GROMACS .gro file of C-alpha atoms in nm:
model
  462
    1MET     CA    1  -3.667   4.923   1.174
    2ALA     CA    2  -4.024   4.819   1.093
    3ALA     CA    3  -4.177   4.988   0.791
    4GLU     CA    4  -4.465   5.126   0.998
    5GLN     CA    5  -4.222   5.301   1.234
    6ARG     CA    6  -4.025   5.477   0.960
    7GLY     CA    7  -4.133   5.833   0.892
    8LYS     CA    8  -4.311   5.916   0.567
    9ALA     CA    9  -4.028   6.141   0.452
   10ALA     CA   10  -3.771   5.865   0.501
   11THR     CA   11  -3.987   5.615   0.314
   12LEU     CA   12  -4.035   5.858   0.026
   13ALA     CA   13  -3.662   5.932   0.010
   14GLY     CA   14  -3.586   5.559   0.004
   15ARG     CA   15  -3.837   5.499  -0.271
   16GLN     CA   16  -3.698   5.784  -0.481
   17ARG     CA   17  -3.347   5.644  -0.436
   18LEU     CA   18  -3.425   5.280  -0.507
   19LEU     CA   19  -3.724   5.271  -0.743
   20SER     CA   20  -3.762   5.406  -1.094
   21SER     CA   21  -3.956   5.730  -1.130
   22SER     CA   22  -4.172   5.548  -1.385
   23CYS     CA   23  -4.319   5.356  -1.087
   24ARG     CA   24  -4.556   5.635  -0.992
   25LEU     CA   25  -4.751   5.712  -0.677
   26PHE     CA   26  -5.105   5.833  -0.627
   27PHE     CA   27  -5.104   6.200  -0.523
   28PRO     CA   28  -4.737   6.256  -0.618
   29GLU     CA   29  -4.734   6.610  -0.479
   30ASP     CA   30  -4.827   6.481  -0.135
   31PRO     CA   31  -4.825   6.099  -0.130
   32ILE     CA   32  -4.996   5.902   0.144
   33LYS     CA   33  -4.813   5.634   0.342
   34ILE     CA   34  -5.063   5.354   0.389
   35VAL     CA   35  -4.980   5.097   0.657
   36ARG     CA   36  -5.307   4.912   0.709
   37GLY     CA   37  -5.634   4.828   0.537
   38ARG     CA   38  -5.968   4.686   0.646
   39GLY     CA   39  -6.286   4.657   0.445
   40GLN     CA   40  -6.332   4.972   0.237
   41TYR     CA   41  -6.089   5.172   0.451
   42LEU     CA   42  -5.716   5.246   0.438
   43TYR     CA   43  -5.509   5.387   0.726
   44ASP     CA   44  -5.195   5.598   0.714
   45GLU     CA   45  -4.900   5.593   0.955
   46GLN     CA   46  -5.075   5.850   1.176
   47GLY     CA   47  -5.388   5.635   1.202
   48ALA     CA   48  -5.603   5.855   0.976
   49GLU     CA   49  -5.885   5.663   0.808
   50TYR     CA   50  -5.953   5.704   0.435
   51ILE     CA   51  -6.249   5.576   0.234
   52ASP     CA   52  -6.103   5.385  -0.059
   53CYS     CA   53  -6.301   5.455  -0.377
   54ILE     CA   54  -6.014   5.344  -0.603
   55ASN     CA   55  -5.936   4.986  -0.518
   56ASN     CA   56  -6.118   4.727  -0.723
   57VAL     CA   57  -5.842   4.477  -0.641
   58ALA     CA   58  -5.942   4.438  -0.275
   59HIS     CA   59  -6.271   4.315  -0.414
   60VAL     CA   60  -6.441   4.186  -0.098
   61GLY     CA   61  -6.259   4.434   0.125
   62HIS     CA   62  -5.902   4.491   0.234
   63CYS     CA   63  -5.763   4.206   0.443
   64HIS     CA   64  -6.093   4.021   0.460
   65PRO     CA   65  -6.046   3.778   0.751
   66LEU     CA   66  -6.183   3.474   0.566
   67VAL     CA   67  -5.952   3.532   0.269
   68VAL     CA   68  -5.652   3.592   0.495
   69GLN     CA   69  -5.737   3.279   0.693
   70ALA     CA   70  -5.767   3.065   0.380
   71ALA     CA   71  -5.423   3.174   0.257
   72HIS     CA   72  -5.265   3.125   0.600
   73GLU     CA   73  -5.410   2.781   0.659
   74GLN     CA   74  -5.310   2.650   0.315
   75ASN     CA   75  -4.962   2.802   0.347
   76GLN     CA   76  -4.913   2.600   0.666
   77VAL     CA   77  -4.986   2.274   0.483
   78LEU     CA   78  -4.861   2.298   0.122
   79ASN     CA   79  -4.779   2.544  -0.150
   80THR     CA   80  -4.633   2.396  -0.464
   81ASN     CA   81  -4.690   2.399  -0.839
   82SER     CA   82  -4.982   2.255  -1.031
   83ARG     CA   83  -4.798   1.951  -1.171
   84TYR     CA   84  -4.914   1.750  -0.871
   85LEU     CA   85  -5.272   1.644  -0.817
   86HIS     CA   86  -5.449   1.866  -0.568
   87ASP     CA   87  -5.816   1.922  -0.489
   88ASN     CA   88  -5.797   2.300  -0.470
   89ILE     CA   89  -5.732   2.364  -0.839
   90VAL     CA   90  -6.007   2.122  -0.942
   91ASP     CA   91  -6.256   2.264  -0.692
   92TYR     CA   92  -6.175   2.619  -0.797
   93ALA     CA   93  -6.215   2.548  -1.169
   94GLN     CA   94  -6.548   2.381  -1.093
   95ARG     CA   95  -6.672   2.678  -0.891
   96LEU     CA   96  -6.572   2.923  -1.164
   97SER     CA   97  -6.739   2.710  -1.430
   98GLU     CA   98  -7.069   2.737  -1.240
   99THR     CA   99  -7.063   3.117  -1.287
  100LEU     CA  100  -6.998   3.107  -1.663
  101PRO     CA  101  -7.187   2.998  -1.975
  102GLU     CA  102  -7.156   2.624  -2.032
  103LYS     CA  103  -6.931   2.664  -2.338
  104LEU     CA  104  -6.657   2.829  -2.131
  105CYS     CA  105  -6.541   2.513  -1.959
  106VAL     CA  106  -6.161   2.494  -1.983
  107PHE     CA  107  -5.944   2.691  -1.739
  108TYR     CA  108  -5.584   2.807  -1.719
  109PHE     CA  109  -5.450   2.964  -1.398
  110LEU     CA  110  -5.190   3.238  -1.387
  111ASN     CA  111  -5.066   3.520  -1.165
  112SER     CA  112  -5.178   3.846  -1.323
  113GLY     CA  113  -5.421   3.997  -1.567
  114SER     CA  114  -5.134   4.071  -1.803
  115GLU     CA  115  -5.037   3.704  -1.806
  116ALA     CA  116  -5.400   3.612  -1.870
  117ASN     CA  117  -5.436   3.844  -2.169
  118ASP     CA  118  -5.101   3.732  -2.310
  119LEU     CA  119  -5.219   3.369  -2.295
  120ALA     CA  120  -5.553   3.468  -2.452
  121LEU     CA  121  -5.359   3.619  -2.742
  122ARG     CA  122  -5.161   3.296  -2.784
  123LEU     CA  123  -5.478   3.086  -2.770
  124ALA     CA  124  -5.651   3.302  -3.030
  125ARG     CA  125  -5.359   3.291  -3.271
  126GLN     CA  126  -5.315   2.917  -3.240
  127TYR     CA  127  -5.687   2.846  -3.283
  128THR     CA  128  -5.741   3.074  -3.582
  129GLY     CA  129  -5.405   3.047  -3.751
  130HIS     CA  130  -5.420   3.426  -3.788
  131TRP     CA  131  -5.200   3.696  -3.637
  132ASP     CA  132  -5.375   4.035  -3.635
  133VAL     CA  133  -5.571   4.182  -3.344
  134ALA     CA  134  -5.860   4.428  -3.332
  135VAL     CA  135  -5.901   4.646  -3.024
  136LEU     CA  136  -6.095   4.948  -2.903
  137ASP     CA  137  -5.944   5.294  -2.894
  138HIS     CA  138  -5.794   5.395  -2.557
  139ALA     CA  139  -5.789   5.031  -2.445
  140TYR     CA  140  -5.540   4.891  -2.195
  141HIS     CA  141  -5.486   4.516  -2.168
  142GLY     CA  142  -5.163   4.484  -1.971
  143HIS     CA  143  -4.797   4.573  -1.933
  144LEU     CA  144  -4.626   4.288  -2.124
  145SER     CA  145  -4.473   4.382  -2.461
  146SER     CA  146  -4.735   4.171  -2.640
  147LEU     CA  147  -5.011   4.367  -2.468
  148ILE     CA  148  -4.860   4.714  -2.495
  149ASP     CA  149  -4.879   4.648  -2.869
  150ILE     CA  150  -5.259   4.603  -2.847
  151SER     CA  151  -5.318   4.884  -2.595
  152PRO     CA  152  -5.368   5.223  -2.766
  153TYR     CA  153  -5.360   5.381  -2.419
  154LYS     CA  154  -4.991   5.287  -2.405
  155PHE     CA  155  -4.857   5.238  -2.757
  156ARG     CA  156  -4.947   5.589  -2.871
  157ASP     CA  157  -4.684   5.722  -2.627
  158LEU     CA  158  -4.427   5.458  -2.729
  159ASP     CA  159  -4.361   5.297  -3.068
  160GLY     CA  160  -4.699   5.366  -3.220
  161GLN     CA  161  -4.948   5.130  -3.381
  162LYS     CA  162  -4.818   4.809  -3.536
  163GLU     CA  163  -4.944   4.711  -3.881
  164TRP     CA  164  -5.111   4.401  -3.737
  165VAL     CA  165  -5.317   4.602  -3.486
  166HIS     CA  166  -5.652   4.752  -3.590
  167VAL     CA  167  -5.826   5.010  -3.372
  168ALA     CA  168  -6.203   5.061  -3.363
  169PRO     CA  169  -6.379   5.362  -3.208
  170LEU     CA  170  -6.459   5.333  -2.839
  171PRO     CA  171  -6.837   5.275  -2.810
  172ASP     CA  172  -6.879   5.586  -2.597
  173THR     CA  173  -7.229   5.733  -2.627
  174TYR     CA  174  -7.127   6.052  -2.444
  175ARG     CA  175  -6.808   6.151  -2.628
  176GLY     CA  176  -6.790   5.925  -2.934
  177PRO     CA  177  -6.921   5.978  -3.287
  178TYR     CA  178  -7.254   5.808  -3.204
  179ARG     CA  179  -7.403   5.961  -2.893
  180GLU     CA  180  -7.706   5.932  -2.669
  181ASP     CA  181  -7.934   6.083  -2.933
  182HIS     CA  182  -7.845   5.821  -3.196
  183PRO     CA  183  -8.131   5.578  -3.270
  184ASN     CA  184  -7.908   5.269  -3.259
  185PRO     CA  185  -7.556   5.335  -3.130
  186ALA     CA  186  -7.482   4.963  -3.082
  187GLU     CA  187  -7.541   4.895  -3.451
  188ALA     CA  188  -7.351   5.209  -3.554
  189TYR     CA  189  -7.041   5.131  -3.349
  190ALA     CA  190  -7.047   4.765  -3.455
  191SER     CA  191  -7.063   4.879  -3.818
  192GLU     CA  192  -6.740   5.072  -3.757
  193VAL     CA  193  -6.578   4.744  -3.652
  194LYS     CA  194  -6.714   4.574  -3.963
  195ARG     CA  195  -6.568   4.848  -4.184
  196MET     CA  196  -6.234   4.822  -4.006
  197LEU     CA  197  -6.224   4.445  -4.054
  198SER     CA  198  -6.315   4.474  -4.421
  199SER     CA  199  -6.040   4.729  -4.476
  200ALA     CA  200  -5.787   4.503  -4.304
  201GLN     CA  201  -5.892   4.202  -4.513
  202GLU     CA  202  -5.863   4.404  -4.833
  203GLN     CA  203  -5.499   4.457  -4.738
  204GLY     CA  204  -5.451   4.083  -4.693
  205ARG     CA  205  -5.458   4.093  -4.312
  206LYS     CA  206  -5.611   3.805  -4.115
  207ILE     CA  207  -5.773   3.873  -3.779
  208ALA     CA  208  -5.708   3.639  -3.486
  209ALA     CA  209  -5.906   3.820  -3.217
  210PHE     CA  210  -6.106   4.117  -3.106
  211PHE     CA  211  -6.005   4.218  -2.751
  212ALA     CA  212  -6.240   4.432  -2.544
  213GLU     CA  213  -6.270   4.524  -2.180
  214SER     CA  214  -6.630   4.432  -2.099
  215LEU     CA  215  -6.660   4.785  -1.955
  216PRO     CA  216  -6.373   5.005  -2.076
  217SER     CA  217  -6.213   5.159  -1.769
  218VAL     CA  218  -5.903   5.349  -1.876
  219GLY     CA  219  -6.112   5.482  -2.164
  220GLY     CA  220  -6.327   5.670  -1.911
  221GLN     CA  221  -6.561   5.427  -1.733
  222VAL     CA  222  -6.753   5.361  -2.054
  223ILE     CA  223  -7.071   5.152  -2.071
  224PRO     CA  224  -7.100   5.004  -2.424
  225PRO     CA  225  -7.457   5.012  -2.559
  226ALA     CA  226  -7.643   4.684  -2.512
  227GLY     CA  227  -7.622   4.466  -2.821
  228TYR     CA  228  -7.283   4.600  -2.930
  229PHE     CA  229  -7.076   4.295  -2.836
  230PRO     CA  230  -7.303   4.037  -3.005
  231LYS     CA  231  -7.289   4.232  -3.331
  232VAL     CA  232  -6.912   4.273  -3.307
  233ALA     CA  233  -6.871   3.903  -3.229
  234GLU     CA  234  -7.071   3.821  -3.543
  235HIS     CA  235  -6.839   4.036  -3.754
  236ILE     CA  236  -6.518   3.909  -3.595
  237ARG     CA  237  -6.618   3.543  -3.630
  238LYS     CA  238  -6.707   3.593  -3.994
  239ALA     CA  239  -6.356   3.732  -4.036
  240GLY     CA  240  -6.215   3.414  -3.882
  241GLY     CA  241  -6.134   3.558  -3.541
  242VAL     CA  242  -6.246   3.506  -3.183
  243PHE     CA  243  -6.394   3.743  -2.924
  244VAL     CA  244  -6.192   3.797  -2.604
  245ALA     CA  245  -6.377   3.956  -2.310
  246ASP     CA  246  -6.134   4.118  -2.066
  247GLU     CA  247  -6.308   4.103  -1.726
  248ILE     CA  248  -6.000   4.193  -1.525
  249GLN     CA  249  -6.138   4.524  -1.398
  250VAL     CA  250  -6.507   4.446  -1.377
  251GLY     CA  251  -6.581   4.079  -1.316
  252PHE     CA  252  -6.697   3.890  -1.006
  253GLY     CA  253  -7.027   4.066  -0.944
  254ARG     CA  254  -6.908   4.426  -0.957
  255VAL     CA  255  -7.180   4.525  -1.204
  256GLY     CA  256  -7.451   4.400  -0.967
  257LYS     CA  257  -7.700   4.280  -1.226
  258HIS     CA  258  -7.472   3.996  -1.334
  259PHE     CA  259  -7.164   3.812  -1.216
  260TRP     CA  260  -6.976   3.900  -1.535
  261ALA     CA  261  -6.993   4.236  -1.709
  262PHE     CA  262  -7.013   4.079  -2.057
  263GLN     CA  263  -7.353   3.942  -1.952
  264LEU     CA  264  -7.487   4.298  -1.968
  265GLN     CA  265  -7.477   4.250  -2.345
  266GLY     CA  266  -7.752   3.987  -2.344
  267LYS     CA  267  -7.809   3.634  -2.219
  268ASP     CA  268  -7.720   3.478  -2.554
  269PHE     CA  269  -7.382   3.650  -2.590
  270VAL     CA  270  -7.089   3.420  -2.508
  271PRO     CA  271  -6.727   3.524  -2.570
  272ASP     CA  272  -6.478   3.268  -2.698
  273ILE     CA  273  -6.226   3.357  -2.427
  274VAL     CA  274  -6.267   3.536  -2.093
  275THR     CA  275  -5.975   3.674  -1.893
  276MET     CA  276  -5.980   3.744  -1.519
  277GLY     CA  277  -5.743   3.913  -1.273
  278LYS     CA  278  -5.724   4.183  -1.005
  279SER     CA  279  -6.039   4.117  -0.797
  280ILE     CA  280  -6.019   3.740  -0.843
  281GLY     CA  281  -5.770   3.708  -0.555
  282ASN     CA  282  -5.857   4.013  -0.342
  283GLY     CA  283  -5.496   4.129  -0.365
  284HIS     CA  284  -5.332   3.788  -0.389
  285PRO     CA  285  -5.170   3.736  -0.734
  286VAL     CA  286  -5.424   3.516  -0.909
  287ALA     CA  287  -5.552   3.524  -1.267
  288CYS     CA  288  -5.745   3.295  -1.497
  289VAL     CA  289  -5.833   3.233  -1.860
  290ALA     CA  290  -6.156   3.051  -1.943
  291THR     CA  291  -6.223   2.927  -2.293
  292THR     CA  292  -6.403   2.667  -2.502
  293GLN     CA  293  -6.306   2.309  -2.567
  294ALA     CA  294  -6.237   2.392  -2.933
  295VAL     CA  295  -5.991   2.670  -2.854
  296ALA     CA  296  -5.818   2.463  -2.586
  297ARG     CA  297  -5.786   2.158  -2.812
  298ALA     CA  298  -5.618   2.365  -3.084
  299PHE     CA  299  -5.366   2.493  -2.827
  300GLU     CA  300  -5.301   2.139  -2.704
  301ALA     CA  301  -5.243   2.019  -3.060
  302THR     CA  302  -4.908   2.201  -3.068
  303GLY     CA  303  -4.773   1.946  -2.822
  304VAL     CA  304  -4.617   2.228  -2.622
  305GLU     CA  305  -4.694   2.217  -2.251
  306TYR     CA  306  -4.845   2.519  -2.080
  307PHE     CA  307  -4.692   2.553  -1.735
  308ASN     CA  308  -4.698   2.844  -1.493
  309THR     CA  309  -4.478   2.806  -1.184
  310PHE     CA  310  -4.714   2.975  -0.940
  311GLY     CA  311  -5.040   2.976  -1.134
  312GLY     CA  312  -5.298   2.747  -0.980
  313SER     CA  313  -5.096   2.678  -0.666
  314PRO     CA  314  -5.286   2.535  -0.366
  315VAL     CA  315  -5.262   2.872  -0.186
  316SER     CA  316  -5.378   3.076  -0.485
  317CYS     CA  317  -5.673   2.846  -0.541
  318ALA     CA  318  -5.761   2.850  -0.168
  319VAL     CA  319  -5.767   3.230  -0.187
  320GLY     CA  320  -5.980   3.223  -0.502
  321LEU     CA  321  -6.228   2.985  -0.340
  322ALA     CA  322  -6.246   3.206  -0.031
  323VAL     CA  323  -6.325   3.512  -0.243
  324LEU     CA  324  -6.613   3.324  -0.407
  325ASP     CA  325  -6.734   3.211  -0.064
  326VAL     CA  326  -6.736   3.569   0.069
  327LEU     CA  327  -6.914   3.700  -0.240
  328GLU     CA  328  -7.186   3.442  -0.185
  329LYS     CA  329  -7.216   3.455   0.195
  330GLU     CA  330  -7.220   3.835   0.214
  331GLN     CA  331  -7.436   3.870  -0.100
  332LEU     CA  332  -7.197   4.128  -0.237
  333GLN     CA  333  -7.327   4.114  -0.593
  334ALA     CA  334  -7.674   4.220  -0.475
  335HIS     CA  335  -7.509   4.473  -0.244
  336ALA     CA  336  -7.321   4.624  -0.541
  337ALA     CA  337  -7.649   4.659  -0.729
  338GLN     CA  338  -7.821   4.830  -0.436
  339VAL     CA  339  -7.541   5.064  -0.332
  340GLY     CA  340  -7.445   5.137  -0.693
  341SER     CA  341  -7.798   5.241  -0.785
  342PHE     CA  342  -7.819   5.461  -0.477
  343LEU     CA  343  -7.482   5.621  -0.552
  344MET     CA  344  -7.579   5.682  -0.915
  345GLU     CA  345  -7.897   5.859  -0.805
  346LEU     CA  346  -7.705   6.081  -0.562
  347LEU     CA  347  -7.456   6.168  -0.835
  348ARG     CA  348  -7.733   6.247  -1.083
  349GLN     CA  349  -7.872   6.493  -0.828
  350GLN     CA  350  -7.528   6.655  -0.822
  351LYS     CA  351  -7.527   6.670  -1.201
  352ALA     CA  352  -7.850   6.870  -1.191
  353LYS     CA  353  -7.692   7.107  -0.938
  354HIS     CA  354  -7.338   7.149  -1.073
  355PRO     CA  355  -7.285   7.230  -1.445
  356ILE     CA  356  -6.930   7.093  -1.434
  357ILE     CA  357  -7.076   6.741  -1.419
  358GLY     CA  358  -7.148   6.655  -1.781
  359ASP     CA  359  -7.235   6.289  -1.743
  360VAL     CA  360  -7.288   6.025  -1.476
  361ARG     CA  361  -7.264   5.671  -1.607
  362GLY     CA  362  -7.214   5.328  -1.462
  363VAL     CA  363  -7.357   5.004  -1.339
  364GLY     CA  364  -7.321   4.849  -0.995
  365LEU     CA  365  -7.002   4.972  -0.830
  366PHE     CA  366  -6.839   5.077  -1.157
  367ILE     CA  367  -6.921   5.445  -1.202
  368GLY     CA  368  -6.776   5.741  -1.391
  369VAL     CA  369  -6.843   6.112  -1.341
  370ASP     CA  370  -6.743   6.306  -1.654
  371LEU     CA  371  -6.636   6.663  -1.574
  372ILE     CA  372  -6.665   6.925  -1.850
  373LYS     CA  373  -6.574   7.288  -1.912
  374ASP     CA  374  -6.856   7.353  -2.154
  375GLU     CA  375  -7.186   7.173  -2.211
  376ALA     CA  376  -7.192   7.229  -2.586
  377THR     CA  377  -6.838   7.110  -2.663
  378ARG     CA  378  -6.802   6.872  -2.365
  379THR     CA  379  -6.440   6.985  -2.332
  380PRO     CA  380  -6.275   6.773  -2.059
  381ALA     CA  381  -6.227   6.962  -1.731
  382THR     CA  382  -5.889   6.802  -1.666
  383GLU     CA  383  -5.740   7.056  -1.424
  384GLU     CA  384  -6.063   7.082  -1.230
  385ALA     CA  385  -6.083   6.704  -1.196
  386ASP     CA  386  -5.727   6.693  -1.063
  387TYR     CA  387  -5.804   6.973  -0.816
  388LEU     CA  388  -6.122   6.798  -0.701
  389VAL     CA  389  -5.940   6.469  -0.638
  390SER     CA  390  -5.678   6.656  -0.436
  391ARG     CA  391  -5.944   6.827  -0.227
  392LEU     CA  392  -6.128   6.500  -0.166
  393LYS     CA  393  -5.804   6.352  -0.033
  394GLU     CA  394  -5.796   6.634   0.223
  395HIS     CA  395  -6.136   6.503   0.334
  396TYR     CA  396  -5.996   6.149   0.361
  397ILE     CA  397  -6.160   6.020   0.044
  398LEU     CA  398  -5.937   5.848  -0.211
  399LEU     CA  399  -6.053   5.887  -0.569
  400SER     CA  400  -5.873   5.898  -0.904
  401THR     CA  401  -5.938   6.005  -1.261
  402ASP     CA  402  -5.927   5.831  -1.597
  403GLY     CA  403  -6.029   5.877  -1.957
  404PRO     CA  404  -5.834   6.026  -2.248
  405GLY     CA  405  -5.883   6.370  -2.094
  406ARG     CA  406  -5.809   6.253  -1.737
  407ASN     CA  407  -6.136   6.423  -1.644
  408VAL     CA  408  -6.354   6.127  -1.543
  409LEU     CA  409  -6.383   6.059  -1.172
  410LYS     CA  410  -6.381   5.680  -1.140
  411LEU     CA  411  -6.550   5.500  -0.855
  412LYS     CA  412  -6.454   5.133  -0.821
  413PRO     CA  413  -6.447   5.077  -0.444
  414PRO     CA  414  -6.429   4.746  -0.261
  415MET     CA  415  -6.766   4.571  -0.284
  416CYS     CA  416  -6.840   4.630   0.085
  417PHE     CA  417  -6.867   5.007   0.018
  418SER     CA  418  -7.184   5.107   0.202
  419LEU     CA  419  -7.486   5.334   0.162
  420ASP     CA  420  -7.340   5.558   0.435
  421ASN     CA  421  -7.011   5.572   0.245
  422ALA     CA  422  -7.203   5.677  -0.066
  423ARG     CA  423  -7.382   5.956   0.122
  424HIS     CA  424  -7.058   6.078   0.278
  425VAL     CA  425  -6.858   6.080  -0.046
  426VAL     CA  426  -7.128   6.264  -0.242
  427ALA     CA  427  -7.181   6.516   0.038
  428LYS     CA  428  -6.810   6.602   0.033
  429LEU     CA  429  -6.815   6.618  -0.346
  430ASP     CA  430  -7.106   6.863  -0.326
  431THR     CA  431  -6.928   7.077  -0.068
  432ILE     CA  432  -6.611   7.102  -0.274
  433LEU     CA  433  -6.791   7.174  -0.602
  434THR     CA  434  -6.999   7.443  -0.433
  435ASP     CA  435  -6.683   7.598  -0.290
  436MET     CA  436  -6.517   7.590  -0.632
  437GLU     CA  437  -6.816   7.764  -0.790
  438GLU     CA  438  -6.826   8.031  -0.519
  439LYS     CA  439  -6.457   8.104  -0.569
  440VAL     CA  440  -6.513   8.151  -0.941
  441ARG     CA  441  -6.800   8.393  -0.878
  442SER     CA  442  -6.598   8.597  -0.629
  443CYS     CA  443  -6.302   8.610  -0.866
  444GLU     CA  444  -6.515   8.768  -1.134
  445THR     CA  445  -6.481   9.097  -0.942
  446LEU     CA  446  -6.154   9.040  -0.753
  447ARG     CA  447  -5.796   9.024  -0.877
  448PRO     CA  448  -5.734   8.670  -1.011
  449THR     CA  449  -5.536   8.438  -0.789
  450ALA     CA  450  -5.354   8.121  -0.886
  451GLU     CA  451  -5.651   7.919  -0.773
  452ALA     CA  452  -5.890   8.140  -0.964
  453ALA     CA  453  -5.685   8.087  -1.277
  454LEU     CA  454  -5.706   7.712  -1.222
  455LEU     CA  455  -6.082   7.728  -1.175
  456SER     CA  456  -6.155   7.981  -1.448
  457HIS     CA  457  -6.355   7.727  -1.647
  458VAL     CA  458  -6.537   7.550  -1.365
  459LEU     CA  459  -6.878   7.685  -1.464
  460PRO     CA  460  -6.963   7.545  -1.807
  461HIS     CA  461  -7.152   7.764  -2.048
  462LYS     CA  462  -7.517   7.668  -2.087
   0.00000   0.00000   0.00000
């Protein structure tokens, strides 16, 4: 029986029987069975159309015909490993190099962002001769054991922090120690990194790398203050380490102003290593590490070959080239800047109207809406955020939450997300928030219901 013809209940039962419960679904209380995607839309088995505000993997749109065609045509001719000469891998590396600073000129191809960050860790350790790693609080860099160890988002629920891992405060100017009223938050947060490095060195530790998502996503859609990365890079290099920019969530024009999110930190800032994944292949398993000649030469000096069975295959590189072609032909970077600015303005209008919205932050089509219970304490409105996401799903809008408090609505839609989509999503958000506020007001005089209990803190105290 074809998967599309099987009922949702049967599919769910099969999944529960055959897959681990640790492999979780969106909307676990009422999961959606998705059978088709196109552009910024997903379709369930009944044909209902959902606006996808979650999926930054389908970067140029679900099942983009040019990307699908490129994979299909190359699959009909050849798909093998990268030990043979082939034009695709050379052409793809060349095209990527044209988007990056000149120093980042050596490329490794892999299958996933986790593989890319694992290789970046190996490169950094070989180049520096050091072992330790500095990371940002709440960071997530992948699911391999090596990366769980440098991901506070994960290791705090597992074996805890290893002695060779050093955690710096997330440069969050809304919730962190240095906020929007600080005269120089970039300098202040970078100084925290400097102090952390000094403390580690006093204990005899040697730092190989500082890993940072160019825009921390799991940490709550955080926009680091401009100038932070250059100052951190100065400190980390003085300590003998390298700077690794993790672009897996936010690269390839998503930020609108630039092709790479690290470029938001200034035209003179160049990481030592950049990792790419997710959006790079529009859903096809492709990933990449870009680095300098010096780092690559040190890795080569071991004499140990780097080989990845599927990384850099003719099909993967054809897909990667097609994604770059679509980005250019459809001017999706400029589109992200235009639609993202429009969406941010609409959301700021909602912030002025609804006290539960504590902060709206973002750039391009990477946006976070921070929901709070109280303006003074900025207590995360976790239950309200969960309720809001559930209600939006009823209106055929797919959204999710992130952040340490699971209270930040995250918008990372496919890059073809339109102005009309922005208007529609924000209008539904407004309707639901208004309804939530009206329920709270009515429950002030009526007997509390289960929903009233849930929403008892919707209206923050001014």
